[in-house]
Short mmCIF file of C-alpha atoms and ligand atoms in Angstrom, two decimals:
data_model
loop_
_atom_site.label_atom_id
_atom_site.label_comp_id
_atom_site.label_asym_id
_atom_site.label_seq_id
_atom_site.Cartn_x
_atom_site.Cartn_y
_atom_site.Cartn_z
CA UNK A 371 0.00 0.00 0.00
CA UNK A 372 0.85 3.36 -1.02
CA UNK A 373 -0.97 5.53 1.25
CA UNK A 374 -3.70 4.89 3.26
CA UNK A 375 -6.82 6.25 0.90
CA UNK A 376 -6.13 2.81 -0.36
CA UNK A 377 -6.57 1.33 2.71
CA UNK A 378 -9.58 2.96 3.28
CA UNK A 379 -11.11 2.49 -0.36
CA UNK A 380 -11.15 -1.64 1.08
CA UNK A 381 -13.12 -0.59 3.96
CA UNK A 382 -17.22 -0.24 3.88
CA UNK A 383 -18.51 2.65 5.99
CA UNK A 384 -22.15 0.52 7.08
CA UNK A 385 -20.02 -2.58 7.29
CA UNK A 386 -17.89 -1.14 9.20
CA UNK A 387 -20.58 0.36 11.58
CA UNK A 388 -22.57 -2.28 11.48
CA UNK A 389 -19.87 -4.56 12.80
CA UNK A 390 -19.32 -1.71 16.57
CA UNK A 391 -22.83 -1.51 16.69
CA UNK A 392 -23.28 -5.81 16.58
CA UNK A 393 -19.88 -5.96 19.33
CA UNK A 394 -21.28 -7.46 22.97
CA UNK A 395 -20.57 -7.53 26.42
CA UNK A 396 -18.02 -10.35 26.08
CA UNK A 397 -16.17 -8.49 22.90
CA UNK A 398 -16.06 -5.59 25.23
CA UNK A 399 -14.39 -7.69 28.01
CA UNK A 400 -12.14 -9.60 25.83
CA UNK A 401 -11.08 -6.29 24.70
CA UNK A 402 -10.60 -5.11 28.78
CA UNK A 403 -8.05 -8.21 28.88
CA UNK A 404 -6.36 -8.49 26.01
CA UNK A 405 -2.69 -7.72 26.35
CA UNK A 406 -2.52 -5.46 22.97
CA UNK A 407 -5.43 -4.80 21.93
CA UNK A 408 -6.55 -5.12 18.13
CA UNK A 409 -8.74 -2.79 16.05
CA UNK A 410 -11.38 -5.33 16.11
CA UNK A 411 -11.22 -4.80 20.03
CA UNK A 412 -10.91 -0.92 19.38
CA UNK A 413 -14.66 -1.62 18.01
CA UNK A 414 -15.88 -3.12 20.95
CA UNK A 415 -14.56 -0.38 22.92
CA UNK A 416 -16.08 2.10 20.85
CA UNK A 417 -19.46 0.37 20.63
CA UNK A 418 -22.83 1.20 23.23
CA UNK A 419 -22.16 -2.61 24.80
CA UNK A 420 -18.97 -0.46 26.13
CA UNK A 421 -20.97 2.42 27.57
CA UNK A 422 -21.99 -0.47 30.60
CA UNK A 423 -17.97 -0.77 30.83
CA UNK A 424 -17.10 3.09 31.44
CA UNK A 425 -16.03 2.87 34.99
CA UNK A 426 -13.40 -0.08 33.96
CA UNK A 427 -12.47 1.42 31.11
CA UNK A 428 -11.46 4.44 33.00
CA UNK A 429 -9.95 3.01 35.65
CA UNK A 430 -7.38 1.21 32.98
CA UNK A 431 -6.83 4.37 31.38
CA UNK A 432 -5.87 6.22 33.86
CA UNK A 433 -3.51 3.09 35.10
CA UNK A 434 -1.90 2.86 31.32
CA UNK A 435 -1.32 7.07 30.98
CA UNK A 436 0.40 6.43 34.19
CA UNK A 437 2.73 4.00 33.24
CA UNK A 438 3.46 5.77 30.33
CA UNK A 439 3.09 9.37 31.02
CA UNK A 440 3.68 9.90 34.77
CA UNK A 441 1.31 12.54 36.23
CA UNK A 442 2.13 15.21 33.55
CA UNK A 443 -0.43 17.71 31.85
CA UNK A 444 1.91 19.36 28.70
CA UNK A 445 0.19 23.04 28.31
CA UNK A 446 0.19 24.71 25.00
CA UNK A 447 -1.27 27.57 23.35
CA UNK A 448 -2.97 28.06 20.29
CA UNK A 449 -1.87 31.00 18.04
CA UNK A 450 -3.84 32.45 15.22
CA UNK A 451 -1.81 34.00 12.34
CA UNK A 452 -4.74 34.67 9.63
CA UNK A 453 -8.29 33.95 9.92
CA UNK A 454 -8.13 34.29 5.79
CA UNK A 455 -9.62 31.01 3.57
CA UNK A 456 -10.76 30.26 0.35
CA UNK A 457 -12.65 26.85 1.41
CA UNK A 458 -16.05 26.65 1.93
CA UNK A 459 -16.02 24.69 5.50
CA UNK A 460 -20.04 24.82 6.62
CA UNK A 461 -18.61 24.83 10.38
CA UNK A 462 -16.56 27.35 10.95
CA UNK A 463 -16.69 30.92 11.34
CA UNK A 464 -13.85 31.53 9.03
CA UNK A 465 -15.31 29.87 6.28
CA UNK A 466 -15.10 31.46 2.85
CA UNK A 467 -18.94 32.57 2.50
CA UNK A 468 -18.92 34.64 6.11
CA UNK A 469 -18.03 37.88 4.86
CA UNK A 470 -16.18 39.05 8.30
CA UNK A 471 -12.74 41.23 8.38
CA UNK A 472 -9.77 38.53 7.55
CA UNK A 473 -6.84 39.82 9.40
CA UNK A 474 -3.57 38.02 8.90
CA UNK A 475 -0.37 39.21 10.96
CA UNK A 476 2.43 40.89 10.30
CA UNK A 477 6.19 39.71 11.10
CA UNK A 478 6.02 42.32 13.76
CA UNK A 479 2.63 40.89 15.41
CA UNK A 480 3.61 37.80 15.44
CA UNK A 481 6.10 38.86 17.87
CA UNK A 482 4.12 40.83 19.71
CA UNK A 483 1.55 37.76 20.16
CA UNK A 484 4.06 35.76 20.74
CA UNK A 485 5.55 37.31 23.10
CA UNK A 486 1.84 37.94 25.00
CA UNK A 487 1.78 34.25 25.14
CA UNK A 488 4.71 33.57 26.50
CA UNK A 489 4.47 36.20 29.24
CA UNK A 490 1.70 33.14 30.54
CA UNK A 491 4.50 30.97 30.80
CA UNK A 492 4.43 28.95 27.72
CA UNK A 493 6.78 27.51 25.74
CA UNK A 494 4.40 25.26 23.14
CA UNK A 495 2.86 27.29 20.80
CA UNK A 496 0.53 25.54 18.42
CA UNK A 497 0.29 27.94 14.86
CA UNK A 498 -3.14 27.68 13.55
CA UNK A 499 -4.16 29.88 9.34
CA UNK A 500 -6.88 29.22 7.49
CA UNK A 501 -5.95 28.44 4.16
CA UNK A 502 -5.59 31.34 1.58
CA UNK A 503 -2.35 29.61 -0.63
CA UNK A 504 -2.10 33.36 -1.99
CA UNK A 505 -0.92 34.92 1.26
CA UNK A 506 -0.68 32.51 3.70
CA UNK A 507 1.86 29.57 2.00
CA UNK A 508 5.12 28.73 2.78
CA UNK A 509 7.13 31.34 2.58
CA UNK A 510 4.95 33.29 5.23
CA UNK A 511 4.68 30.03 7.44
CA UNK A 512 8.77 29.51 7.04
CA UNK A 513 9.03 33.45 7.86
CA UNK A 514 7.20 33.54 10.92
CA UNK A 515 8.78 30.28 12.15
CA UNK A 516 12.18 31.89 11.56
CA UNK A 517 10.98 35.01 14.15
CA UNK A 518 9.61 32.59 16.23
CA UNK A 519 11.98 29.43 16.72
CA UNK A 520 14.47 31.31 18.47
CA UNK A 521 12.44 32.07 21.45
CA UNK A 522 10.25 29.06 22.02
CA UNK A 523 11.37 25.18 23.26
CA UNK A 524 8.22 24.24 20.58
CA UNK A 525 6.66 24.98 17.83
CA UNK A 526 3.46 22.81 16.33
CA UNK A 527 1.43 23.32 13.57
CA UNK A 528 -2.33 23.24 12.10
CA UNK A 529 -2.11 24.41 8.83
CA UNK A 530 -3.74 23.41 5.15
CA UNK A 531 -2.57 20.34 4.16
CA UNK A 532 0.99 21.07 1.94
CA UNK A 533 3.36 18.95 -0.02
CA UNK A 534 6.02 16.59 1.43
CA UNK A 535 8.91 19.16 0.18
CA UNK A 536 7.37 21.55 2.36
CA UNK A 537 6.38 20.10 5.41
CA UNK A 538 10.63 19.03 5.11
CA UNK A 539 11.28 22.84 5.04
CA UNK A 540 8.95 23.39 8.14
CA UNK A 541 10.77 20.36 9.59
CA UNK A 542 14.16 21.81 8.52
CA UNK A 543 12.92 24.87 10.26
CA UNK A 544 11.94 23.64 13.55
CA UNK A 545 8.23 22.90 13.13
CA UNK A 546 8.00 19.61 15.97
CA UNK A 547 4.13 18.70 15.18
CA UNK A 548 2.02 18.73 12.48
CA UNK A 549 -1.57 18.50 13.36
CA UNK A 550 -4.16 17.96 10.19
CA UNK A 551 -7.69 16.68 11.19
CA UNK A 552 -9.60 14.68 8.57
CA UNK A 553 -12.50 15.93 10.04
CA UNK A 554 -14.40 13.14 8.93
CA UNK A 555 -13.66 9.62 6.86
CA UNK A 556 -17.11 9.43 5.30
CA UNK A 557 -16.29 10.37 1.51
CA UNK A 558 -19.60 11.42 0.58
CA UNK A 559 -20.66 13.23 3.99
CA UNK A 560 -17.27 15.01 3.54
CA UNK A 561 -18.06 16.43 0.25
CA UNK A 562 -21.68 18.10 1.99
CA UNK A 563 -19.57 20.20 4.70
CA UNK A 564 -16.74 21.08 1.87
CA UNK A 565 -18.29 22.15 -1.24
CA UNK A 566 -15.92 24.34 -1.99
CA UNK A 567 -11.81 25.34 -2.42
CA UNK A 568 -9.12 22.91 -2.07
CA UNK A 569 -10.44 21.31 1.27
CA UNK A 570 -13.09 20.36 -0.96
CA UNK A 571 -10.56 17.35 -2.45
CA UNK A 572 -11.29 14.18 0.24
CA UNK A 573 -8.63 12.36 -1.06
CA UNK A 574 -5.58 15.29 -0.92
CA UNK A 575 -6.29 15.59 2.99
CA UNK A 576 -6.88 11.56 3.65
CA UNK A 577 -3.15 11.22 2.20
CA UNK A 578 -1.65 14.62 3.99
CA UNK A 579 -0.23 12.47 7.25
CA UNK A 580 1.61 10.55 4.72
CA UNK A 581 3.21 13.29 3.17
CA UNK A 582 4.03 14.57 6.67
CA UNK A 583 5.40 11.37 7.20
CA UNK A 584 7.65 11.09 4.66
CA UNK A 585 8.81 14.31 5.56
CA UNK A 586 10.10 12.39 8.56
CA UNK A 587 7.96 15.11 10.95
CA UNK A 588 8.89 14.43 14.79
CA UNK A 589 5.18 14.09 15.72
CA UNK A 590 1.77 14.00 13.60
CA UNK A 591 -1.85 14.76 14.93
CA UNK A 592 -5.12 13.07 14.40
CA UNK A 593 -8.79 13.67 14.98
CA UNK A 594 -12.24 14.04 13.61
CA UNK A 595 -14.59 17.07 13.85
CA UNK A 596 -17.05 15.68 16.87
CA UNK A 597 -20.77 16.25 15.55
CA UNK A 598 -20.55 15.73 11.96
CA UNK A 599 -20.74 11.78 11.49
CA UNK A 600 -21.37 8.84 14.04
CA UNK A 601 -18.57 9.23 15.90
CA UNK A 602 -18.01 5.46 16.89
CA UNK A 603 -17.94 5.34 13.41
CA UNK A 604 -15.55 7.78 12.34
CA UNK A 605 -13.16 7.69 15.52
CA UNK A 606 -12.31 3.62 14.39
CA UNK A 607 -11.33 4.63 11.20
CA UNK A 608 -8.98 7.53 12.46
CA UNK A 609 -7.72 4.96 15.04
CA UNK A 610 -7.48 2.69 11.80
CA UNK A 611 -5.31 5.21 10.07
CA UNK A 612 -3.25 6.00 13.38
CA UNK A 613 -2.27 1.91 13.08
CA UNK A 614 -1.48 2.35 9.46
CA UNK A 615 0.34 5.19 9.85
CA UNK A 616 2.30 3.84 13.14
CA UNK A 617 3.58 1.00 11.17
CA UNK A 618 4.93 2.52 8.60
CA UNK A 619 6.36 6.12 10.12
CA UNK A 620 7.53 4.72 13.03
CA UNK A 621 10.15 6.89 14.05
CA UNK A 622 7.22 9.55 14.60
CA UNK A 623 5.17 10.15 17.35
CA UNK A 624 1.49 10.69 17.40
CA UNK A 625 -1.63 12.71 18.89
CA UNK A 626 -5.31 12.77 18.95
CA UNK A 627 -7.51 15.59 19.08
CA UNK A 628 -11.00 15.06 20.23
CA UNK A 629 -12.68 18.74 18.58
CA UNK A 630 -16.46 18.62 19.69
CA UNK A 631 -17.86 21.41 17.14
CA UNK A 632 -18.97 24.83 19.15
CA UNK A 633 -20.51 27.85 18.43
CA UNK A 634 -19.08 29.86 15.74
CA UNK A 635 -20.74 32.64 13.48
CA UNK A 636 -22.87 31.46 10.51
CA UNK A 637 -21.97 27.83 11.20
CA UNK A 638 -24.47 25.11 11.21
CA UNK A 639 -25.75 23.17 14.27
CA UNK A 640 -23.65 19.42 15.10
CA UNK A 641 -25.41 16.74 13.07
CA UNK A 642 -24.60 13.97 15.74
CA UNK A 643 -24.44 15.30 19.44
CA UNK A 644 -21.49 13.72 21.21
CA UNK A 645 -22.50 13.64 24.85
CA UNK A 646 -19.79 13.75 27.55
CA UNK A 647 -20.00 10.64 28.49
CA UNK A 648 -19.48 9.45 25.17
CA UNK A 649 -16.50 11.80 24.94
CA UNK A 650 -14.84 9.77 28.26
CA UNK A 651 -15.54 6.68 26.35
CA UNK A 652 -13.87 7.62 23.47
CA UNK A 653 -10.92 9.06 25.37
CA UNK A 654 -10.56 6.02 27.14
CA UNK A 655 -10.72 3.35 24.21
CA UNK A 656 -8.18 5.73 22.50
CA UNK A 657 -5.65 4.59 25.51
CA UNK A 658 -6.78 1.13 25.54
CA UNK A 659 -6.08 0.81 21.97
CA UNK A 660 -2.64 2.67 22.49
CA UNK A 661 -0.38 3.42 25.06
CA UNK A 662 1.88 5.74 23.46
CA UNK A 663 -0.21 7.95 21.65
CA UNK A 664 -0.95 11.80 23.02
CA UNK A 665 -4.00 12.53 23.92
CA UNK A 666 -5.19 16.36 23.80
CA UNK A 667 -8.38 17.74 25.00
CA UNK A 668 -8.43 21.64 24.21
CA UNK A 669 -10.92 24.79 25.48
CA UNK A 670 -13.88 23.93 23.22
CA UNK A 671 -14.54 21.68 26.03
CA UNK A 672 -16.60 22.90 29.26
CA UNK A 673 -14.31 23.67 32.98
CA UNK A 674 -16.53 20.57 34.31
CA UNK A 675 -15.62 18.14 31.75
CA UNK A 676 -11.65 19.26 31.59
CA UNK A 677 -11.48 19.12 35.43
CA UNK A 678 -12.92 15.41 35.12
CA UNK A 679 -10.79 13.82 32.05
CA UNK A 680 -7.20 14.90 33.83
CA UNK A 681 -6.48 11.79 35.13
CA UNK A 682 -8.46 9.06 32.27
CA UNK A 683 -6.07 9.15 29.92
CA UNK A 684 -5.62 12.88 28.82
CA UNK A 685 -1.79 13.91 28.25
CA UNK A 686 -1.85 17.87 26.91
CA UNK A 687 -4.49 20.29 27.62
CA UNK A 688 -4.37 24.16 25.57
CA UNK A 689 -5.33 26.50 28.65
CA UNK A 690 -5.84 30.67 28.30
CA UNK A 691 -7.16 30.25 24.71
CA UNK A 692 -8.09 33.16 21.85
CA UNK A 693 -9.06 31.55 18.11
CA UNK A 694 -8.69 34.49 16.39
CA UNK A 695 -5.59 36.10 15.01
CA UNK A 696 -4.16 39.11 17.25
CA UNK A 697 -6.61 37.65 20.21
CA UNK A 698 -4.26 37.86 22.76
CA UNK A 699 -2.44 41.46 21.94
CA UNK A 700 -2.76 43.39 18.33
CA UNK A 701 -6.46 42.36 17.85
CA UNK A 702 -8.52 41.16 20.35
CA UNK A 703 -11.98 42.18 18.18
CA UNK A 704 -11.11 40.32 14.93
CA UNK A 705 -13.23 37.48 14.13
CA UNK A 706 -12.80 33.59 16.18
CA UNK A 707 -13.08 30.86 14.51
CA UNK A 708 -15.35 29.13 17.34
CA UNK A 709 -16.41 30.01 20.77
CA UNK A 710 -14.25 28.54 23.59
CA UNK A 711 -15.99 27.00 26.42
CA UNK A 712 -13.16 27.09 29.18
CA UNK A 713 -12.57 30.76 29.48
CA UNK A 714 -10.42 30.42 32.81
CA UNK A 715 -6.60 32.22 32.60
CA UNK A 716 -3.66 29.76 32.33
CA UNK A 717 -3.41 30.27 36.04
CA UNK A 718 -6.22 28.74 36.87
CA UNK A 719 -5.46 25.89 34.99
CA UNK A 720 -2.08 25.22 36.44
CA UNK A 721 -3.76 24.81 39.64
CA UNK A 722 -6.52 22.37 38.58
CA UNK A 723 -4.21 20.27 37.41
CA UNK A 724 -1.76 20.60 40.20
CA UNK A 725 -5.23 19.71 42.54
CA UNK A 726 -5.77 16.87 40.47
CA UNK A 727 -2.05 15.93 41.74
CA UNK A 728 -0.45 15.82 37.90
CA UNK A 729 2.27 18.54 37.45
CA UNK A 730 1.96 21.09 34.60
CA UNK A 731 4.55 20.71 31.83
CA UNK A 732 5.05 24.39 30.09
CA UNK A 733 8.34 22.86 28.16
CA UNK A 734 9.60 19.08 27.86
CA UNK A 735 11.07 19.26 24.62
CA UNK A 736 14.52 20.99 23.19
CA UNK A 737 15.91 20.64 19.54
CA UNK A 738 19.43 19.78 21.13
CA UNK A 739 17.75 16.56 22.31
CA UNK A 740 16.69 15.33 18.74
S1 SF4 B 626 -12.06 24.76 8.82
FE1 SF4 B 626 -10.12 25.55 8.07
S2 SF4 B 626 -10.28 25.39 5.86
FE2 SF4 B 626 -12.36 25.25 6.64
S3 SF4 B 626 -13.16 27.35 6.59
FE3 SF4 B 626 -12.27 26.99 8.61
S4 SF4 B 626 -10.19 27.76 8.47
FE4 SF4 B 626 -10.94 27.46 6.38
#
């Protein structure tokens, strides 16, 4: 195999969901015990037989992030550097079709935001554009890494999907993460949230982690967008292509992102509501599945539910939050792309997480190390 749209071409979505939906109490078990688990145990422990399992399934979360993690929370913050696009994206505020001001910084701002988010204490920034290939491409993203490297341990990145060449320059230049979200694996569904730009193409973002791959990245992130498709559904074929993609990168090291969609202007309303208890389960088969992988819960989710996942399985946690560019310094009033839910200050944060005895990490990473 090539890539893993070919993978995915062999798979059949209602097979596929009719197979978690038909899983029982015993596959759920068998699952519980098994000493690595399998994707066809991943199913059980994304099916509703598992909801009756929750309690176990977070106590051997919690026991496996331990064993692998410690008690550490890494913090990171999100940076906007242009809420301009030319996709269509039926979710999100910056979409194409909202006609709002598109702001996109300036060399100086960056540093000027940057430095406002490292005055919190951080050290992780994660860069986050919409995708206007006009302005915002690689010379602007290899730019502002260039002002930024120097004074950050860590520097992650959420950008449009790019080629392999340049994901090796943003390696080259110090970029540590990728993040791309396939928002979700249902071809067809896809195409009804994206009907237009280059996001529209299924197939170019289903084969971006390989191209970050190949560009030997030190660390690639996963997820779907919560809300648009069954999310049992859709969360075994992302843990499908995290398999796939373990195998054959695996010198890199990998995250999920669990993005529940939230309010945003002129977006529509989730299609599928993912309750939190379905969230916990999902966070929790994630670990089951896989010890090593990251798991990241950001803002979008409520001060109740972030307090409550710290010890299941969770292993970074964004904290102090703005989604739109200049939010924290040079423009607080331009546009976000969704409304936060956890509004507290990075403070406040530290000190849930140090109550929920797990020590804050700010910085564990240095390029010397690599
Ligand atoms: S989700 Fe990304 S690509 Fe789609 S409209 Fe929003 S910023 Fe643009």
């Amino acid at each position: 195999m090539n890539n893993f749209r070919e993978i995915l071409e062999q798979h059949d979505w209602e097979k596929v969901k009719a197979s978690i939906y038909a899983k029982t109490h015993q596959d759920v078990l068998n699952a519980l015990q098994a000493i690595k688990p399998t994707l066809e145990d991943m199913k059980a422990l994304l099916s509703p037989a598992a909801e009756a399992h929750l309690e176990k399934m977070a106590l051997q979360s919690m026991e496996l992030t331990k064993k692998r993690f410690g008690k550490t929370i890494q913090l990171f913050a999100p940076m906007y550097l242009s809420n301009e696009c030319q996709n269509i994206c039926t979710y999100c505020g910056f979409s194409l079709d909202n006609k709002i001001k598109r702001k996109t910084l300036s060399g100086l701002e960056i540093l000027a935001e940057m430095e406002a988010i490292k005055s919190s204490g951080f050290q992780h920034i994660l860069l986050v554009t919409g995708e206007a290939n006009q302005t915002v491409n690689i010379d602007y993203f290899l730019k502002a890494i260039e002002l930024m490297k120097p004074h950050l341990s860590t520097i992650s990145i959420e950008f449009q999907p790019l080629e392999t060449e340049e994901y090796h320059q943003l390696q080259q230049a110090g970029v540590y993460a990728v993040l791309v979200y396939q928002e979700t694996y249902h071809q067809e569904v896809y195409k009804s949230y994206h009907p237009k730009g280059k996001k529209s193409n299924f197939c170019y973002r289903l084969e971006t982690p390989d191209r970050i791959g190949k560009a030997q990245m030190h660390k690639i992130g996963l997820g779907v967008l919560l809300g648009l498709e069954d999310w049992r559904v859709d969360s075994y074929f992302c843990a499908l292509h995290l398999h796939y993609l373990e195998q054959r990168y695996w010198q890199t090291k990998y995250s999920i992102s669990f993005p529940r969609m939230r309010p945003a202007e002129g977006i529509i309303e989730p299609n599928i509501i993912v309750s939190d208890k379905n969230l916990v389960q999902l966070l929790t088969a994630y670990r089951i599945f896989n010890e090593d992988v990251e798991l990241s819960i950001s803002t979008r989710e409520s001060e109740h539910f972030r307090n409550h996942v710290i010890p299941l399985g969770v292993t970074s946690m964004s904290a102090g939050s703005k989604t739109n560019p200049g939010g924290y310094s040079v423009a607080p009033d331009s546009l976000e792309q969704f409304e936060i839910s956890d509004e507290r200050s990075v403070e406040e944060i530290v000190k849930i997480i140090e109550d929920a005895g797990y020590d804050p990490v700010f910085k564990d990473w240095e390029k010397s190390y690599a």
